[in-house]
Coordinates of N, CA and C in Angstrom, one line a residue:
M1 N 140.0 -18.8 10.0 CA 141.2 -20.1 9.1 C 140.1 -20.7 8.3
T2 N 140.4 -21.4 6.9 CA 139.5 -22.1 6.3 C 140.7 -23.0 5.6
P3 N 140.0 -24.2 5.6 CA 141.1 -25.0 5.2 C 141.4 -24.9 3.9
T4 N 142.6 -24.8 3.2 CA 142.7 -25.1 1.7 C 143.6 -26.5 1.3
T5 N 142.6 -27.1 0.8 CA 143.6 -28.5 0.6 C 144.0 -28.1 -0.8
F6 N 144.0 -27.5 -1.7 CA 144.7 -27.4 -2.8 C 145.9 -27.0 -2.7
W7 N 146.8 -26.3 -2.1 CA 147.9 -26.0 -1.8 C 149.0 -27.0 -1.6
E8 N 148.8 -28.0 -2.5 CA 149.5 -29.1 -2.0 C 150.9 -29.5 -2.3
S9 N 151.6 -28.6 -3.7 CA 152.4 -28.6 -3.9 C 153.6 -28.1 -2.8
P10 N 155.2 -28.3 -3.2 CA 155.8 -28.1 -2.5 C 156.0 -26.5 -2.4
A11 N 156.3 -25.9 -3.9 CA 156.3 -24.7 -4.3 C 155.3 -23.7 -3.5
C12 N 154.3 -24.2 -3.3 CA 153.0 -23.3 -3.3 C 153.2 -23.6 -1.4
R13 N 154.0 -24.2 -0.7 CA 153.4 -24.4 0.8 C 155.1 -23.6 1.0
S14 N 155.6 -23.3 0.2 CA 157.0 -22.7 0.2 C 156.8 -21.5 0.4
T15 N 156.0 -20.9 -0.7 CA 155.4 -19.5 -0.8 C 154.6 -19.1 0.5
S16 N 153.7 -19.7 1.0 CA 153.3 -19.6 1.5 C 153.6 -19.5 2.9
R17 N 154.9 -20.1 2.9 CA 155.5 -20.1 4.6 C 156.4 -18.5 4.4
L18 N 156.6 -18.3 3.2 CA 157.6 -17.0 2.7 C 156.6 -15.8 3.5
H19 N 155.4 -15.3 3.1 CA 154.6 -14.8 3.2 C 153.1 -15.0 4.4
Y20 N 152.8 -15.7 4.9 CA 152.4 -15.8 6.2 C 153.1 -16.5 7.0
P21 N 152.7 -16.0 8.4 CA 153.2 -17.3 9.5 C 153.0 -18.7 9.3
L22 N 154.0 -19.5 9.9 CA 153.6 -20.8 9.9 C 152.6 -21.1 10.3
V23 N 152.4 -20.7 11.1 CA 151.0 -21.1 11.7 C 149.8 -21.3 11.3
L24 N 149.9 -20.6 10.0 CA 149.0 -20.6 9.3 C 149.0 -22.0 8.3
V25 N 150.1 -22.5 8.1 CA 150.3 -23.6 7.2 C 150.9 -24.7 7.8
A26 N 149.2 -25.5 7.8 CA 149.0 -27.2 8.8 C 149.5 -28.1 7.8
P27 N 150.4 -28.8 8.2 CA 150.2 -30.4 7.1 C 149.2 -31.2 7.2
T28 N 148.7 -31.3 8.1 CA 147.4 -32.4 8.1 C 146.3 -31.9 8.8
L29 N 145.1 -32.2 8.7 CA 144.1 -31.7 8.7 C 143.6 -31.9 10.1
A30 N 144.1 -32.6 10.8 CA 144.2 -33.0 12.3 C 145.0 -31.7 13.0
N31 N 146.1 -31.1 12.2 CA 147.0 -30.5 13.2 C 146.1 -28.5 12.6
Y32 N 145.7 -29.2 11.5 CA 144.9 -27.8 10.9 C 143.4 -27.6 12.3
V33 N 143.0 -28.3 12.5 CA 142.0 -28.5 14.0 C 142.6 -27.6 15.1
E34 N 144.0 -28.2 15.3 CA 144.6 -28.0 17.0 C 145.3 -26.3 16.8
R35 N 145.5 -26.3 15.2 CA 145.9 -24.6 15.4 C 144.7 -23.8 15.2
V36 N 143.4 -23.9 14.6 CA 142.2 -23.4 14.7 C 142.3 -23.0 16.1
I37 N 142.1 -24.2 17.2 CA 142.0 -24.3 18.3 C 142.3 -22.9 19.5
A38 N 144.1 -23.6 19.2 CA 144.7 -22.9 20.1 C 144.3 -21.2 19.6
L39 N 144.2 -20.9 18.2 CA 144.3 -19.5 17.8 C 142.8 -18.8 18.3
G40 N 141.7 -19.5 18.4 CA 140.7 -19.3 19.0 C 140.4 -18.9 20.6
R41 N 141.7 -19.6 21.0 CA 141.6 -19.4 22.5 C 142.9 -18.4 22.7
D42 N 143.7 -18.0 21.7 CA 144.9 -16.7 22.1 C 144.6 -15.5 21.4
A43 N 143.9 -14.3 21.8 CA 143.7 -13.2 21.1 C 144.8 -12.7 20.6
H44 N 145.7 -12.6 21.5 CA 147.0 -12.0 21.3 C 147.7 -12.8 20.1
A45 N 147.7 -13.9 19.8 CA 148.4 -14.7 18.6 C 147.6 -14.3 17.4
R46 N 146.1 -14.1 17.5 CA 145.3 -13.8 16.6 C 145.9 -12.2 16.0
A47 N 146.0 -11.6 17.0 CA 146.5 -9.9 16.3 C 147.9 -10.1 16.1
A48 N 148.8 -10.8 16.0 CA 150.3 -10.7 15.4 C 150.1 -11.1 14.3
I49 N 149.4 -12.5 14.1 CA 149.2 -13.1 12.8 C 148.7 -11.7 11.6
R50 N 147.5 -11.8 12.3 CA 146.5 -10.0 11.4 C 147.8 -9.3 11.1
K51 N 148.5 -8.6 12.0 CA 149.3 -7.5 11.8 C 150.8 -8.0 11.2
R52 N 151.3 -9.2 10.9 CA 152.4 -9.8 10.2 C 151.4 -10.4 8.8
V53 N 150.2 -10.5 8.5 CA 149.9 -10.5 7.7 C 149.6 -9.4 6.8
L54 N 148.9 -8.2 7.6 CA 148.7 -7.2 6.9 C 150.0 -6.2 6.5
N55 N 150.8 -6.4 7.2 CA 152.2 -6.5 6.8 C 153.1 -7.0 5.3
A56 N 152.9 -8.1 5.3 CA 152.9 -8.5 4.1 C 152.2 -8.2 3.2
Y57 N 151.1 -7.6 3.1 CA 150.3 -7.4 2.0 C 151.0 -6.1 1.4
E58 N 151.3 -5.3 2.6 CA 151.8 -3.8 2.3 C 153.0 -3.8 1.1
T59 N 153.9 -4.8 1.8 CA 155.2 -5.0 1.3 C 155.6 -6.1 0.6
A60 N 154.9 -7.5 0.2 CA 155.1 -8.7 -0.5 C 155.1 -8.6 -1.5
P61 N 156.2 -9.1 -2.8 CA 156.0 -8.7 -3.9 C 154.5 -9.7 -4.5
L62 N 154.4 -10.9 -3.6 CA 153.1 -11.4 -4.1 C 151.7 -10.4 -4.0
F63 N 151.9 -9.7 -3.2 CA 150.5 -8.8 -3.5 C 150.9 -7.7 -4.3
D64 N 151.7 -7.3 -5.2 CA 152.6 -6.0 -5.6 C 151.2 -6.5 -7.2
V65 N 150.1 -5.8 -6.8 CA 149.0 -6.3 -8.7 C 149.7 -5.1 -9.7
P66 N 150.0 -3.7 -9.4 CA 150.5 -3.3 -10.3 C 151.8 -3.4 -11.0
G67 N 153.0 -3.9 -10.0 CA 154.3 -4.5 -10.4 C 154.0 -6.0 -11.3
F68 N 153.1 -6.5 -10.7 CA 152.5 -8.1 -11.2 C 151.9 -7.4 -13.2
V69 N 151.3 -6.5 -13.3 CA 150.7 -6.0 -14.6 C 151.3 -5.3 -14.8
R70 N 152.4 -4.7 -14.4 CA 153.5 -4.1 -15.5 C 154.7 -5.3 -15.9
D71 N 154.9 -6.1 -15.3 CA 155.8 -7.4 -15.6 C 155.0 -7.9 -17.0
L72 N 153.8 -8.5 -16.6 CA 152.9 -9.2 -17.3 C 152.9 -8.6 -19.1
E73 N 152.6 -6.9 -19.3 CA 152.6 -6.1 -20.0 C 153.6 -6.2 -20.8
R74 N 154.9 -6.2 -19.9 CA 156.3 -6.0 -21.0 C 156.6 -7.7 -21.5
T75 N 155.9 -8.3 -20.7 CA 156.3 -10.0 -21.7 C 155.4 -10.2 -22.3
Y76 N 153.9 -9.4 -22.7 CA 153.2 -9.4 -24.1 C 153.9 -8.7 -24.7
E77 N 154.4 -7.3 -24.5 CA 155.1 -6.8 -25.1 C 156.2 -7.7 -26.1
A78 N 157.0 -8.4 -25.2 CA 158.5 -8.9 -25.7 C 157.6 -10.0 -27.0
M79 N 156.7 -10.4 -26.2 CA 156.3 -11.9 -27.2 C 155.7 -11.2 -28.4
W80 N 154.9 -10.3 -28.7 CA 154.2 -9.7 -30.1 C 155.7 -9.3 -30.5
A81 N 156.5 -8.4 -30.0 CA 157.9 -8.1 -30.5 C 158.8 -9.9 -31.4
R82 N 158.6 -10.6 -30.8 CA 159.0 -11.9 -31.3 C 158.1 -12.6 -32.3
H83 N 156.8 -12.3 -32.8 CA 155.9 -12.2 -33.6 C 156.2 -11.9 -34.7
K84 N 156.3 -10.4 -34.4 CA 156.1 -9.6 -35.5 C 157.2 -9.8 -36.2
A85 N 158.6 -10.1 -35.5 CA 159.7 -10.2 -36.0 C 159.9 -11.9 -37.0
G86 N 158.7 -12.5 -36.5 CA 159.1 -14.0 -37.6 C 159.5 -14.9 -36.8
L87 N 159.8 -14.6 -35.3 CA 160.4 -15.6 -34.3 C 159.6 -16.4 -33.6
P88 N 160.3 -17.9 -34.0 CA 159.1 -18.7 -32.8 C 159.0 -18.5 -31.4
P89 N 158.0 -19.1 -30.6 CA 157.9 -18.7 -29.4 C 159.2 -19.4 -29.0
A90 N 160.1 -18.6 -27.6 CA 161.1 -18.4 -26.8 C 160.9 -18.5 -25.4
P91 N 161.7 -18.7 -24.7 CA 161.6 -18.2 -23.5 C 162.1 -16.5 -23.4
I92 N 160.9 -16.0 -22.4 CA 162.0 -14.4 -22.4 C 162.3 -13.8 -21.2
E93 N 163.2 -13.3 -21.1 CA 163.7 -12.9 -19.9 C 163.6 -11.6 -19.9
L94 N 163.2 -10.8 -18.7 CA 162.9 -9.4 -18.9 C 163.6 -8.9 -17.4

Protein backbone atom coordinates (compact mmCIF):
# COMPACT_ATOMS: atom_id res chain seq x y z
CA MET A 1 0.00 0.00 0.00
CA THR A 2 1.17 3.48 -0.77
CA PRO A 3 -0.14 6.46 1.17
CA THR A 4 -2.35 8.64 -0.97
CA THR A 5 -2.49 12.06 0.57
CA PHE A 6 -4.45 13.74 -2.21
CA TRP A 7 -7.70 11.87 -1.52
CA GLU A 8 -8.79 14.33 1.12
CA SER A 9 -12.32 15.31 0.14
CA PRO A 10 -15.33 13.59 1.72
CA ALA A 11 -16.51 12.55 -1.75
CA CYS A 12 -13.22 10.80 -2.50
CA ARG A 13 -13.21 9.05 0.87
CA SER A 14 -16.78 7.94 0.31
CA THR A 15 -16.01 6.63 -3.18
CA SER A 16 -12.91 4.79 -2.05
CA ARG A 17 -14.86 3.16 0.80
CA LEU A 18 -17.52 1.98 -1.63
CA HIS A 19 -15.02 0.24 -3.87
CA TYR A 20 -12.23 -0.79 -1.54
CA PRO A 21 -12.16 -2.48 1.84
CA LEU A 22 -12.29 0.01 4.69
CA VAL A 23 -8.91 -1.29 5.85
CA LEU A 24 -7.37 0.50 2.85
CA VAL A 25 -8.76 3.89 3.90
CA ALA A 26 -6.74 5.30 6.78
CA PRO A 27 -7.72 8.60 8.42
CA THR A 28 -4.19 9.43 9.58
CA LEU A 29 -0.63 8.57 8.65
CA ALA A 30 -0.14 6.80 11.99
CA ASN A 31 -3.24 4.70 11.38
CA TYR A 32 -2.00 3.94 7.87
CA VAL A 33 1.32 2.67 9.25
CA GLU A 34 -0.49 0.47 11.80
CA ARG A 35 -2.66 -1.02 9.07
CA VAL A 36 0.28 -1.67 6.75
CA ILE A 37 2.17 -3.47 9.51
CA ALA A 38 -0.90 -5.54 10.41
CA LEU A 39 -1.48 -6.48 6.77
CA GLY A 40 2.19 -7.33 6.37
CA ARG A 41 1.78 -9.91 9.10
CA ASP A 42 -1.52 -11.39 7.90
CA ALA A 43 -1.41 -13.21 4.56
CA HIS A 44 -5.08 -14.23 4.80
CA ALA A 45 -6.19 -10.61 5.24
CA ARG A 46 -4.10 -9.58 2.23
CA ALA A 47 -5.62 -12.38 0.14
CA ALA A 48 -9.15 -11.34 1.16
CA ILE A 49 -8.45 -7.71 0.24
CA ARG A 50 -6.91 -8.74 -3.06
CA LYS A 51 -9.98 -10.85 -3.88
CA ARG A 52 -12.38 -8.02 -2.99
CA VAL A 53 -10.48 -5.45 -5.05
CA LEU A 54 -10.32 -7.77 -8.06
CA ASN A 55 -14.06 -8.47 -7.78
CA ALA A 56 -14.76 -4.74 -7.56
CA TYR A 57 -12.56 -4.15 -10.59
CA GLU A 58 -14.69 -6.54 -12.62
CA THR A 59 -18.10 -5.30 -11.44
CA ALA A 60 -17.96 -1.72 -10.12
CA PRO A 61 -19.03 1.19 -12.34
CA LEU A 62 -15.88 2.98 -11.19
CA PHE A 63 -13.85 0.59 -13.36
CA ASP A 64 -16.25 0.39 -16.33
CA VAL A 65 -14.05 2.25 -18.81
CA PRO A 66 -16.13 1.37 -21.89
CA GLY A 67 -19.28 2.59 -20.10
CA PHE A 68 -17.54 5.79 -19.06
CA VAL A 69 -16.37 6.41 -22.63
CA ARG A 70 -19.85 5.69 -23.98
CA ASP A 71 -21.43 8.18 -21.54
CA LEU A 72 -18.74 10.78 -22.22
CA GLU A 73 -19.30 10.50 -25.98
CA ARG A 74 -23.07 10.88 -25.48
CA THR A 75 -22.39 13.99 -23.41
CA TYR A 76 -20.16 15.45 -26.12
CA GLU A 77 -22.85 14.72 -28.73
CA ALA A 78 -25.48 16.48 -26.60
CA MET A 79 -23.16 19.46 -26.09
CA TRP A 80 -22.48 19.68 -29.82
CA ALA A 81 -26.19 19.46 -30.62
CA ARG A 82 -26.88 22.38 -28.27
CA HIS A 83 -24.06 24.37 -29.87
CA LYS A 84 -25.32 23.68 -33.41
CA ALA A 85 -28.82 24.74 -32.34
CA GLY A 86 -27.43 28.07 -31.13
CA LEU A 87 -28.26 27.31 -27.50
CA PRO A 88 -26.06 28.48 -24.63
CA PRO A 89 -24.21 25.99 -22.41
CA ALA A 90 -26.50 24.32 -19.87
CA PRO A 91 -26.57 21.23 -17.65
CA ILE A 92 -27.07 18.05 -19.67
CA GLU A 93 -28.93 15.05 -18.34
CA LEU A 94 -28.49 11.75 -20.12
